[in-house]
C-alpha positions as a Markdown table, in Angstrom:
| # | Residue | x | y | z |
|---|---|---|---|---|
| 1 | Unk | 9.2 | 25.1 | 12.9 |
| 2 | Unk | 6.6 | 22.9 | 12.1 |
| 3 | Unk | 6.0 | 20.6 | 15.2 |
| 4 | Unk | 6.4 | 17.0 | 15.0 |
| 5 | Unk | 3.2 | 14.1 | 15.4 |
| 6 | Unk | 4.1 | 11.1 | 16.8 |
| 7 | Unk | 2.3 | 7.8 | 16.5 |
| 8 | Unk | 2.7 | 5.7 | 19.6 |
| 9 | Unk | 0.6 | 3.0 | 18.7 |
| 10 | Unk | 0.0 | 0.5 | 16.2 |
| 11 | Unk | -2.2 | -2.2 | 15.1 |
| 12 | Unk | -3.1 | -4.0 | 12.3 |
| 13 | Unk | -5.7 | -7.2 | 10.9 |
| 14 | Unk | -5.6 | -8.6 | 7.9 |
| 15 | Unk | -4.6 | -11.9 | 5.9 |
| 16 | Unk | -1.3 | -11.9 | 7.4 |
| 17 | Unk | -2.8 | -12.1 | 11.2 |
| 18 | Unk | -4.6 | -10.5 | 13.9 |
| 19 | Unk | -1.9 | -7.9 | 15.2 |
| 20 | Unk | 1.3 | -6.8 | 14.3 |
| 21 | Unk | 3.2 | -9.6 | 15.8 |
| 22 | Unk | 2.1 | -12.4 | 13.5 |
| 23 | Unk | 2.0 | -9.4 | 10.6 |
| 24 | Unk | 5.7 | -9.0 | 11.1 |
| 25 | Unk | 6.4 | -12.9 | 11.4 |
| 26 | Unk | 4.2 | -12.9 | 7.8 |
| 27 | Unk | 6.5 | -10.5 | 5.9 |
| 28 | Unk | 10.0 | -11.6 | 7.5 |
| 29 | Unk | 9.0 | -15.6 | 6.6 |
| 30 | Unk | 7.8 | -14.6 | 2.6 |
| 31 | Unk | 4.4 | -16.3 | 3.7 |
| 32 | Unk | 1.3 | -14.5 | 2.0 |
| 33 | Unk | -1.9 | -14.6 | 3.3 |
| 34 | Unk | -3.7 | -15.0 | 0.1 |
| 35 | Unk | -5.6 | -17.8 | -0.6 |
| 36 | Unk | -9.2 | -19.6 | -1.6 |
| 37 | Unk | -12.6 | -17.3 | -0.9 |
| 38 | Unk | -14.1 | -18.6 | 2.3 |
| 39 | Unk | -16.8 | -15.8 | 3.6 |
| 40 | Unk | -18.9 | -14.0 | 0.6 |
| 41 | Unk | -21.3 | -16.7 | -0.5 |
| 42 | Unk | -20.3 | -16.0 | -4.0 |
| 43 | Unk | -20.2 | -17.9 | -7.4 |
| 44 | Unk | -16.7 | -16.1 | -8.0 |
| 45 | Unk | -14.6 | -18.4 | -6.5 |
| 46 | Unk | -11.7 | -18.9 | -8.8 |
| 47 | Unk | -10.2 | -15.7 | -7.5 |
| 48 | Unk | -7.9 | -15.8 | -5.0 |
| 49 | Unk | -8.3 | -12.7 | -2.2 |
| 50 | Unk | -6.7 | -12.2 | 1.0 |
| 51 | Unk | -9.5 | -12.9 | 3.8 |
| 52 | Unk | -8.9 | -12.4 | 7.6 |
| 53 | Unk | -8.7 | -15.6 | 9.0 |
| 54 | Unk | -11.8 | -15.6 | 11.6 |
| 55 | Unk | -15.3 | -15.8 | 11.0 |
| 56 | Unk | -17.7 | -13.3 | 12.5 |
| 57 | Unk | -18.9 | -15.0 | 15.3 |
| 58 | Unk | -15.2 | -16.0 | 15.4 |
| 59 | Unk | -14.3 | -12.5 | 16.1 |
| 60 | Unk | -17.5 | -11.3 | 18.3 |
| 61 | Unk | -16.6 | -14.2 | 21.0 |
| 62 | Unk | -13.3 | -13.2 | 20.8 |
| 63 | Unk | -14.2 | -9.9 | 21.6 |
| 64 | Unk | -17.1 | -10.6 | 24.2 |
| 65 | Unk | -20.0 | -9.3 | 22.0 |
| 66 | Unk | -23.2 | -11.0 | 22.3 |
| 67 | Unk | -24.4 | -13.4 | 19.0 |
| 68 | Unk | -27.7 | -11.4 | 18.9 |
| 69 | Unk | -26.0 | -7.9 | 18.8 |
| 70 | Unk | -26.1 | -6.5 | 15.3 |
| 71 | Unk | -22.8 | -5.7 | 14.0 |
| 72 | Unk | -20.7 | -6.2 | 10.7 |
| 73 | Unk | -17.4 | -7.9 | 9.5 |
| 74 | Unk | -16.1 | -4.1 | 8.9 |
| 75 | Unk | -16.7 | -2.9 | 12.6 |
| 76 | Unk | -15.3 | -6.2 | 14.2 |
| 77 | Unk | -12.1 | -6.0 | 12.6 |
| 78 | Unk | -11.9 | -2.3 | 13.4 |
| 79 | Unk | -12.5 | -3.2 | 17.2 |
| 80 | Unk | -9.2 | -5.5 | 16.8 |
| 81 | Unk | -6.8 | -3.3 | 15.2 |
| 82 | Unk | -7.8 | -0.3 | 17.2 |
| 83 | Unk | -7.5 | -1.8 | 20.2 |
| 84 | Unk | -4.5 | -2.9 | 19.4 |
| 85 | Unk | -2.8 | 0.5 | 18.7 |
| 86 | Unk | -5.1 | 2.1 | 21.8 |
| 87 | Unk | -3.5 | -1.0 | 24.0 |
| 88 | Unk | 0.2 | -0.1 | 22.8 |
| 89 | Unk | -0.3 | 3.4 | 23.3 |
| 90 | Unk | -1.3 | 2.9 | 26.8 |
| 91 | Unk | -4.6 | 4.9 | 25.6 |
| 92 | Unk | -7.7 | 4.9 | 28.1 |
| 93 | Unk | -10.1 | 7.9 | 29.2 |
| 94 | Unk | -8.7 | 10.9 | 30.2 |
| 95 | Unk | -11.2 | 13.6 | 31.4 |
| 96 | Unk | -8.9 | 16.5 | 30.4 |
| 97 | Unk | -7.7 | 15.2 | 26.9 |
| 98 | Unk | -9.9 | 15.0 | 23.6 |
| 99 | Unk | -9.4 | 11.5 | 21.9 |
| 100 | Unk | -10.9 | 11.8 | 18.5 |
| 101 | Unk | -11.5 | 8.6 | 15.9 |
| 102 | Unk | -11.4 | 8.8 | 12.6 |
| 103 | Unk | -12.0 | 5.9 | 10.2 |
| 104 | Unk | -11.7 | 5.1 | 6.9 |
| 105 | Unk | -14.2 | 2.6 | 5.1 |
| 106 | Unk | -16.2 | 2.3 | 1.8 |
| 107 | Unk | -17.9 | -0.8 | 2.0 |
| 108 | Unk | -18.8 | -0.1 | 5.4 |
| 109 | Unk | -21.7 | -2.3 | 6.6 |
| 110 | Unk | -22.6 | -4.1 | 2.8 |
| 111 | Unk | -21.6 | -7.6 | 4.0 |
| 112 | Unk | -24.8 | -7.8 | 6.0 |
| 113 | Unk | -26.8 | -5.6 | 3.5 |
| 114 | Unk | -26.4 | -7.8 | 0.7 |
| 115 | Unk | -26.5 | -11.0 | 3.2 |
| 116 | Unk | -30.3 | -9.5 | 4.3 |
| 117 | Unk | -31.4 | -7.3 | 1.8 |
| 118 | Unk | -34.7 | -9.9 | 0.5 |
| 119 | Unk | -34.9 | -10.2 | 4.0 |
| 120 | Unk | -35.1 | -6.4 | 4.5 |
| 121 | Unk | -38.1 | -6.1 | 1.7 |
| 122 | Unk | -40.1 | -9.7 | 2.7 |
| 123 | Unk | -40.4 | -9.4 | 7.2 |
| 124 | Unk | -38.9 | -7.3 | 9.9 |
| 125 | Unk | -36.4 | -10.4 | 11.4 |
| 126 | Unk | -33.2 | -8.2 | 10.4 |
| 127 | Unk | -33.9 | -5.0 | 10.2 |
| 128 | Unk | -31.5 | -4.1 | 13.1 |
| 129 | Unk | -29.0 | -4.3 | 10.8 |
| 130 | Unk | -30.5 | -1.6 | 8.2 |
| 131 | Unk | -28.9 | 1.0 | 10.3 |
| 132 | Unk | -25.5 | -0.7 | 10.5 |
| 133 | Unk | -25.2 | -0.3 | 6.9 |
| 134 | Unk | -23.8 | 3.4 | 6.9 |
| 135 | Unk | -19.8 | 4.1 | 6.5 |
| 136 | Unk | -20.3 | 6.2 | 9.6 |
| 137 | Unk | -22.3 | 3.5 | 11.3 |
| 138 | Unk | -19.3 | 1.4 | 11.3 |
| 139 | Unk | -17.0 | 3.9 | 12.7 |
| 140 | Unk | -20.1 | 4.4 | 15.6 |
| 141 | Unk | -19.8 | 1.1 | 16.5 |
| 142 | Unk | -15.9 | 0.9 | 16.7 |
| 143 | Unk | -16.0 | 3.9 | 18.4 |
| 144 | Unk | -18.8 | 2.9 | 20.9 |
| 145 | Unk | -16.6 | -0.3 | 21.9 |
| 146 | Unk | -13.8 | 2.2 | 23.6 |
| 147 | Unk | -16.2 | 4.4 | 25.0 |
| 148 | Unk | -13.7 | 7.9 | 25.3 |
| 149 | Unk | -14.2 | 9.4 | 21.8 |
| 150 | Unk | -14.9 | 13.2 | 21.7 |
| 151 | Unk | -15.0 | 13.3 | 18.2 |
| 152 | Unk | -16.0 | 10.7 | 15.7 |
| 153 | Unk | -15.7 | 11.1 | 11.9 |
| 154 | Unk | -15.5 | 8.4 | 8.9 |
| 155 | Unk | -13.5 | 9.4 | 5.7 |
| 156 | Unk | -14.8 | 7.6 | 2.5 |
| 157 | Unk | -12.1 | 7.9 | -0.5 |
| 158 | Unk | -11.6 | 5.1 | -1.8 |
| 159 | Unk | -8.6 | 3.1 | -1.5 |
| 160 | Unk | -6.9 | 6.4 | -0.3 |
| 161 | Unk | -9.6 | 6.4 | 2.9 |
| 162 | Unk | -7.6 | 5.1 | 5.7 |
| 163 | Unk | -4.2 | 7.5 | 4.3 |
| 164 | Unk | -6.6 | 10.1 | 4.4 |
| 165 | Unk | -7.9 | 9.5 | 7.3 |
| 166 | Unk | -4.2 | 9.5 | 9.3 |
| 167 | Unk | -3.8 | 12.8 | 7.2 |
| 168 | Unk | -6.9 | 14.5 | 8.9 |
| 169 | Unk | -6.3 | 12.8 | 12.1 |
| 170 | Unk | -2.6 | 14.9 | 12.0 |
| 171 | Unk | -4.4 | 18.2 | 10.7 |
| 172 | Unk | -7.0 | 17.9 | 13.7 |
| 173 | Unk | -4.2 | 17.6 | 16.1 |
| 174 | Unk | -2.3 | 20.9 | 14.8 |
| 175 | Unk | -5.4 | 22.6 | 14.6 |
| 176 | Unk | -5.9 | 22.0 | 18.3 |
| 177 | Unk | -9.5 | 20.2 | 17.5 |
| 178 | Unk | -8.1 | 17.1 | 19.4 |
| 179 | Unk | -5.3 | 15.9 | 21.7 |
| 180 | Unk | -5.1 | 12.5 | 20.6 |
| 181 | Unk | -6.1 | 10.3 | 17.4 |
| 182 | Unk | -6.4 | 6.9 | 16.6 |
| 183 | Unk | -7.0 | 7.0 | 12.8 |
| 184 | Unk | -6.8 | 4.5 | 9.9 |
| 185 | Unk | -9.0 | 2.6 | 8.8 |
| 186 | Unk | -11.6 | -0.7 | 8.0 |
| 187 | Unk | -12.5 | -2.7 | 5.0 |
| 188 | Unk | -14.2 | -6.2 | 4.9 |
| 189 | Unk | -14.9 | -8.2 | 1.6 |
| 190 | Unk | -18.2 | -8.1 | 0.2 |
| 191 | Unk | -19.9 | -9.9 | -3.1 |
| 192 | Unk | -20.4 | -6.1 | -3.9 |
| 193 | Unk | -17.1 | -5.1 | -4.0 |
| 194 | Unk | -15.7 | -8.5 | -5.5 |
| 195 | Unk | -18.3 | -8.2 | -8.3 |
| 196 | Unk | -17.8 | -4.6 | -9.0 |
| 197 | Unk | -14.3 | -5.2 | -9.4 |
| 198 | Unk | -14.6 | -8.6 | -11.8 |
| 199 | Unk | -16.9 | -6.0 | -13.8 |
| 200 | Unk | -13.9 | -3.5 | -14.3 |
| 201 | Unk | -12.0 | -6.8 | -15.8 |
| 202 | Unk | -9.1 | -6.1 | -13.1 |
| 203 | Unk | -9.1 | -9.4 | -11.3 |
| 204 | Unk | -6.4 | -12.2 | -11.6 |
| 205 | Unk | -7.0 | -15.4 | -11.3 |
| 206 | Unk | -3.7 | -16.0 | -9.8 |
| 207 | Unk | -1.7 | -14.6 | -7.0 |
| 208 | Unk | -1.1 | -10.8 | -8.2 |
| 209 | Unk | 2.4 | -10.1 | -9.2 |
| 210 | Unk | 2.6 | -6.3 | -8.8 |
| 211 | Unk | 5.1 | -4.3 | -11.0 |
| 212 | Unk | 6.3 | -7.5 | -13.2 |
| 213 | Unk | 5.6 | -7.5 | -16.7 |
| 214 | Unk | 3.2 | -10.3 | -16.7 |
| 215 | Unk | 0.7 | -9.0 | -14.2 |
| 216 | Unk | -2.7 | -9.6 | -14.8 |
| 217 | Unk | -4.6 | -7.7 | -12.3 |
| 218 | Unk | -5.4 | -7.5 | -8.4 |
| 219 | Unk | -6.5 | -9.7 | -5.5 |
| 220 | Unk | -9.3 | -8.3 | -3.6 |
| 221 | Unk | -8.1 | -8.2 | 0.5 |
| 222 | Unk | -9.4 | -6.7 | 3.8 |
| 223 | Unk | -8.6 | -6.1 | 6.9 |
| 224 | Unk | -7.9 | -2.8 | 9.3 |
| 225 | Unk | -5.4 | -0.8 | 10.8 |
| 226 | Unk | -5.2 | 2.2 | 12.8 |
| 227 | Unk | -2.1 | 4.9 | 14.3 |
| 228 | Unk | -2.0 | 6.5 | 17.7 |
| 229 | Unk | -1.2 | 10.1 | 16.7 |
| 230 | Unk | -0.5 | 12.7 | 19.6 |
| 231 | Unk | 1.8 | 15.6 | 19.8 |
| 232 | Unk | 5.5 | 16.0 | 22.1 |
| 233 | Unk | 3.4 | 17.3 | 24.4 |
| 234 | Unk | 0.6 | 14.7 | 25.0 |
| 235 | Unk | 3.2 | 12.4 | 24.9 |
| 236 | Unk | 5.6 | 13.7 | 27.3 |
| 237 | Unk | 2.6 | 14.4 | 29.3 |
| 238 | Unk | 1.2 | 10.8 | 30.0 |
| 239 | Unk | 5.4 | 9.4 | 29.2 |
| 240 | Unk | 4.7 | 7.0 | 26.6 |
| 241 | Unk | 7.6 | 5.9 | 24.3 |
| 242 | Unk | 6.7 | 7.0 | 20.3 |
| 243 | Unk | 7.3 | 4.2 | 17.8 |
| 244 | Unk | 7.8 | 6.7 | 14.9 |
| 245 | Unk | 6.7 | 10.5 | 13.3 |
| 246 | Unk | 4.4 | 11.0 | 10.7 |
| 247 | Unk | 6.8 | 13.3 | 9.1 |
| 248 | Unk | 5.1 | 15.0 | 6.3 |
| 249 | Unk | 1.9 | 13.5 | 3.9 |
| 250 | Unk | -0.1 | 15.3 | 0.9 |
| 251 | Unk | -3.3 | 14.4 | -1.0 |
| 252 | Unk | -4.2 | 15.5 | -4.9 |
| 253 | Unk | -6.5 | 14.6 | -6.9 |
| 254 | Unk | -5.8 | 14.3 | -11.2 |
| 255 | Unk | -9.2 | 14.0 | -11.5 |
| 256 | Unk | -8.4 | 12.3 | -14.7 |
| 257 | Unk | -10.8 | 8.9 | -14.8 |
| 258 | Unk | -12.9 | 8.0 | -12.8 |
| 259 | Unk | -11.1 | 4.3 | -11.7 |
| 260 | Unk | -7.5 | 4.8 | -13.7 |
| 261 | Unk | -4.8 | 7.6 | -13.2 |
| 262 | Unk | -3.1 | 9.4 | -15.9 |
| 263 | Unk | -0.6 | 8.1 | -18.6 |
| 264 | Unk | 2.1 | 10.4 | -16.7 |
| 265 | Unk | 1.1 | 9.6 | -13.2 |
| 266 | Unk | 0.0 | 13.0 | -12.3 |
| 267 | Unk | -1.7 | 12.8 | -9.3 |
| 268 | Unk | 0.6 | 10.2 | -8.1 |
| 269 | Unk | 3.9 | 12.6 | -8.7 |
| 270 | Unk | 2.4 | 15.2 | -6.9 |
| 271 | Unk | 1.4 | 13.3 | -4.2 |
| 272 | Unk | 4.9 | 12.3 | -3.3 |
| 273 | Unk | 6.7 | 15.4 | -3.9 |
| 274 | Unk | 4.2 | 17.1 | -2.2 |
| 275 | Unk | 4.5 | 14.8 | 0.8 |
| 276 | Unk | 8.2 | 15.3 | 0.6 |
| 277 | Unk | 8.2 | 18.8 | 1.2 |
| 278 | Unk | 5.7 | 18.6 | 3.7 |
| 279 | Unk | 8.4 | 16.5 | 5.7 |
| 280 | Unk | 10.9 | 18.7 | 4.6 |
| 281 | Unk | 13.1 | 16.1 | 2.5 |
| 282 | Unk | 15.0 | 15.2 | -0.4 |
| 283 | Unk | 13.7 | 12.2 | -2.6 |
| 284 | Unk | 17.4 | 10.7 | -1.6 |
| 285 | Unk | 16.4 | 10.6 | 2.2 |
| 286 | Unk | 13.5 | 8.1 | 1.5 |
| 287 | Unk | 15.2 | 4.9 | 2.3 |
| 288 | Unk | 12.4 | 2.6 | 1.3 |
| 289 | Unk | 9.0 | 3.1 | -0.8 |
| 290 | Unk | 5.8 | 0.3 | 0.2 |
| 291 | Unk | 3.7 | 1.2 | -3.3 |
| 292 | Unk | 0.1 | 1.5 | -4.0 |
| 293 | Unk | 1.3 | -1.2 | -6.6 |
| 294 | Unk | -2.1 | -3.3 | -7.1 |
| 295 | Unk | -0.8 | -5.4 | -9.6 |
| 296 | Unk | -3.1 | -4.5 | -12.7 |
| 297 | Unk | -1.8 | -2.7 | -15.6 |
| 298 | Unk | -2.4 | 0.9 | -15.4 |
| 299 | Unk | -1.3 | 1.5 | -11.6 |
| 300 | Unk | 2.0 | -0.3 | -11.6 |
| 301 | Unk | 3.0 | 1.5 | -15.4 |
| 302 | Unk | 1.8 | 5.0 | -13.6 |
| 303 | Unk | 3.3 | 4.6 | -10.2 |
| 304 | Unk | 6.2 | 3.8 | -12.0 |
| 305 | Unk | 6.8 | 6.3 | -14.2 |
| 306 | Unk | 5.5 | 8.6 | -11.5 |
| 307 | Unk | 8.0 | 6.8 | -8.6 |
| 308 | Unk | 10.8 | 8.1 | -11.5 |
| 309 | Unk | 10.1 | 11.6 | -12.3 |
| 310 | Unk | 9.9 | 12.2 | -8.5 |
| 311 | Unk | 13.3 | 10.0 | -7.4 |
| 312 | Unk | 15.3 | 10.3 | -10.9 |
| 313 | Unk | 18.3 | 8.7 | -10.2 |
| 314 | Unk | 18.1 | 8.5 | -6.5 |
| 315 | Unk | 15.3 | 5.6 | -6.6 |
| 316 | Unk | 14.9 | 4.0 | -2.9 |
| 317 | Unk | 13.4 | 0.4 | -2.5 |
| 318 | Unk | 10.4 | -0.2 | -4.1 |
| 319 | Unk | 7.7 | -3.0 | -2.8 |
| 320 | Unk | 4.0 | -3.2 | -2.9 |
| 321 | Unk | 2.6 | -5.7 | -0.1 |
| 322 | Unk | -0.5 | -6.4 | -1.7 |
| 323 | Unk | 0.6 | -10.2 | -2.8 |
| 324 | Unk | 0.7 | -10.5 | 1.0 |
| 325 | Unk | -2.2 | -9.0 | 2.2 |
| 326 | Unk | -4.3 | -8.6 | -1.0 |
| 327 | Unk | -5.4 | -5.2 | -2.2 |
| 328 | Unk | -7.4 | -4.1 | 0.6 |
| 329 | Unk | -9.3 | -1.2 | -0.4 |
| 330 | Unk | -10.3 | 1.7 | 1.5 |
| 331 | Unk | -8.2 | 0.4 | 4.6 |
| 332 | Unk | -5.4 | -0.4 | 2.3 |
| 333 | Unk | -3.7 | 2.9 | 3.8 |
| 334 | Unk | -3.9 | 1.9 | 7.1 |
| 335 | Unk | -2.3 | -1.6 | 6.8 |
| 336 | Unk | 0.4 | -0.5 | 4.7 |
| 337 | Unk | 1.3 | 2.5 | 7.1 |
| 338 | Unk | 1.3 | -0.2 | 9.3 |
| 339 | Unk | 3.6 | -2.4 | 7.3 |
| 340 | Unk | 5.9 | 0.3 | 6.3 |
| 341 | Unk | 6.2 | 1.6 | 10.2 |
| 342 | Unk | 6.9 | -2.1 | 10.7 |
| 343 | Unk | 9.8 | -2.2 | 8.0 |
| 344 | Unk | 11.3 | 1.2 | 9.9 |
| 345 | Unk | 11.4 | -0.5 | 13.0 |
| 346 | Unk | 12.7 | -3.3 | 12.2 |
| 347 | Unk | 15.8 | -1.9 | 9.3 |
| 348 | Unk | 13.9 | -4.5 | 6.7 |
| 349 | Unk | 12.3 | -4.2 | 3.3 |
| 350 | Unk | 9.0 | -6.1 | 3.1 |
| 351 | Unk | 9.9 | -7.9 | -0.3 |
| 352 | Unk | 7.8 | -7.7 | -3.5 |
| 353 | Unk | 6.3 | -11.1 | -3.6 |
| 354 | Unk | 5.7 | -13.4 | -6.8 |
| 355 | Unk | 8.4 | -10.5 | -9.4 |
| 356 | Unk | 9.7 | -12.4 | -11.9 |
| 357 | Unk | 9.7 | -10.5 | -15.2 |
| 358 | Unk | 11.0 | -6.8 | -15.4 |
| 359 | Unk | 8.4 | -4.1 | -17.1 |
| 360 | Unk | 10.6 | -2.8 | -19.9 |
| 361 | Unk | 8.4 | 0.7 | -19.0 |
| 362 | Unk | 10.1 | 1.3 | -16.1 |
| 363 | Unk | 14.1 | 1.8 | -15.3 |
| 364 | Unk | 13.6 | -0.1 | -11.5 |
| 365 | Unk | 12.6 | -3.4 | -10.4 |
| 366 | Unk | 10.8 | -4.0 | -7.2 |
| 367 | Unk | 12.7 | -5.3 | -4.1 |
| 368 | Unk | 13.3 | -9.3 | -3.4 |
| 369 | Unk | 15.9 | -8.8 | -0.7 |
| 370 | Unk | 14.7 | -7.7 | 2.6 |
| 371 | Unk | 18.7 | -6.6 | 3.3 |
| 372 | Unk | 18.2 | -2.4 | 2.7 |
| 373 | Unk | 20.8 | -0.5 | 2.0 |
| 374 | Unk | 21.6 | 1.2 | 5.3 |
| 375 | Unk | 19.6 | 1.4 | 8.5 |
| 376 | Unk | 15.9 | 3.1 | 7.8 |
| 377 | Unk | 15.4 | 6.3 | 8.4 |
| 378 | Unk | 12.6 | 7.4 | 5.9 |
| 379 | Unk | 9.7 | 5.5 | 4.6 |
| 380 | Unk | 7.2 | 6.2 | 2.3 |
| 381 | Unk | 3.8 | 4.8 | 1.9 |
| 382 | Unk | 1.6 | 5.4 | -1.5 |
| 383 | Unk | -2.0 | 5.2 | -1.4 |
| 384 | Unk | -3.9 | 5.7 | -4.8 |
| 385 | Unk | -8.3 | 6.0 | -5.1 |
| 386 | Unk | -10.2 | 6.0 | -7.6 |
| 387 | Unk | -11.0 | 9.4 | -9.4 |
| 388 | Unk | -7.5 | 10.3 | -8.7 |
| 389 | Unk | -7.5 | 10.7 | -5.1 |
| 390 | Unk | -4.0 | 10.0 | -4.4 |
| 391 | Unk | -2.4 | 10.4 | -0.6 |
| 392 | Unk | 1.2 | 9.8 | 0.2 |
| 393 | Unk | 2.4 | 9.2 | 3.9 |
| 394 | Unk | 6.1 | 9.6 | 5.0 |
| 395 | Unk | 7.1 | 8.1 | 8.7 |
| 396 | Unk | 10.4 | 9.2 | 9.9 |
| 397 | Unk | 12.6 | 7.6 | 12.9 |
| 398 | Unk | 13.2 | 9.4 | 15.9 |
């Protein structure tokens, strides 16, 4: 029998709020957090994106951190979420338990790269923050704010990172490398990443409208979210209350492009029915779907046609959050999870914002009622990288 991982803590920042309380308020009220570029000094301003409302120095006096330490925008937001989900999971140092981190993040530290980089190649005033710039130097610093991690290790797959990363953090768990997991991950907004993706002509100018037949393309977000994994016995041992199981997940890989999936949605069909079996499930159990649904116009026609060879006729609610929160990248995976452990709590369906026009592709529409059909039992959560790295969650109710 395979043994069941439960998370018992969550937490969550992004353009919604700065933990799961205001998240929740976000989704139930309709009220996205997408609006007008405020950070990255960029000349790309007419696209919209979904920011986290603090500054940095917002964030580092919130979080006690002096104004001369060198950090970045990606480790701060990691320090919020995580402790979070560490604070819900009544989480602190234990001498005979192995608490491992692992963090998802592709950007990592670029927001003060690019902010310094003349500075880095004209004096030696910033050169502190040289060594922040590493994926793995983010996931130091996050972890070096906690101070109990045995284990420390940063998963860079794209916008399938922080999925991926909750996927290893189960594996390391039933493996017996660690006790106890916080995993998910970070990702803040960069001129990098907002001018790579205006080069791949996938940007709207307007709010995204994910799986209607107008869309034009994705809004950049960021933000961070990590899970509390542990096993029955961790937590019957320190008697905390679980909040869900991750019930079954799987990751492929199409390989078929190197930014789009294939016509048929490969990668994306395998990832769910893999995940399926994995928790042991028929596609008519899955009581609601959160998407990877970015809004431009290869994903939503692939998911699609990949969300109905997988369900047939037994297609569950179908929303992609990302007109809320924005298309957050590598820690996409982790907010979502968080969103769609959220929507299981709670018996909701976080609503697909801004659908007006049905794809005549596709045999479904995306949800606009909250009301599900029955109380939750099985959720779903797609997360789709580039290159075809596709990673599918499923969280079950106890």
């Amino acid at each position: 029998m395979r043994e069941a991982i439960y998370v018992t803590g969550a937490g969550i920042v992004s353009a919604l709020g700065t933990n799961t309380r205001e998240t929740l308020a976000a989704l139930r009220s309709r009220r996205s957090g997408i609006g007008a570029i405020r950070y990255p000094d960029t000349v790309h301003t007419r696209f919209p994106v979904g920011e986290v409302k603090m500054s940095n120095a917002e964030m580092m006096q919130c979080l006690n951190i002096p104004e001369e330490e060198a950090t970045t925008r990606t480790s701060l937001m990691g320090m919020f979420a995580a402790g979070e989900a560490i604070a819900q999971a009544c989480l602190h140092e234990e001498d005979d338990l192995r608490i491992a981190l692992v963090s998802g993040t592709t950007v990592g530290g670029m927001d003060k790269s690019e902010q310094y980089y003349i500075d880095f190649l004209t004096n030696d005033t910033r050169n502190a923050y040289i060594a922040t710039h590493d994926c793995g130097a983010c996931t130091e610093m996050i972890a070096d704010r906690f101070g109990f991690f045995s284990m420390v290790d940063t998963v860079s797959t794209a916008c399938s990172s922080a999925a991926n990363a909750v996927m290893l953090g189960d594996m390391l768990i039933r493996e017996g490398r660690a006790d106890i997991v916080v995993a998910g991950g970070s990702e803040c907004l960069t001129k990098f990443h907002l001018n790579g993706f205006n080069t791949l002509m996938i940007l709207d100018e307007a709010p995204c409208r994910p799986f209607d037949a107008t869309r034009a393309g994705l809004n950049l977000g960021e933000g961070a979210a990590y899970l509390v994994l542990e096993s029955e016995h961790t937590l019957r041992r320190r008697n905390v209350a679980p909040l869900c199981s991750l019930a079954g997940y799987a990751n492929t890989c199409d390989a078929y492009h190197q930014t789009a999936t294939s016509p048929e949605g490969e990668g994306a069909c395998l990832a769910m029915t893999k995940a399926l079996e994995s928790a042991r499930l028929n596609p008519e159990d899955i009581d609601y779907l959160n998407a990877h649904g970015t809004g431009t116009q290869n994903n939503d026609l692939t998911e699609g046609i990949a969300i109905q060879r997988v369900f047939g006729d037994a297609i569950p609610p179908v929303s992609s959050t990302k007109a809320f929160t924005g298309h957050a990248t590598s820690a996409a995976g982790g907010i979502e999870a968080v969103i769609s452990i959220l929507a299981l709590q709670h018996d909701f369906i976080p609503v697909n914002l801004h659908f007006a026009v049905p794809m005549e592709e596709l045999r479904f529409t995306p949800a606009t009622d909250e009301k599900p059909r029955g109380a939750l039992r099985h959720v779903m959560s797609n997360s789709f990288g580039f290159g075809g790295n596709d990673t599918t969650l499923v969280f079950s109710k106890i």
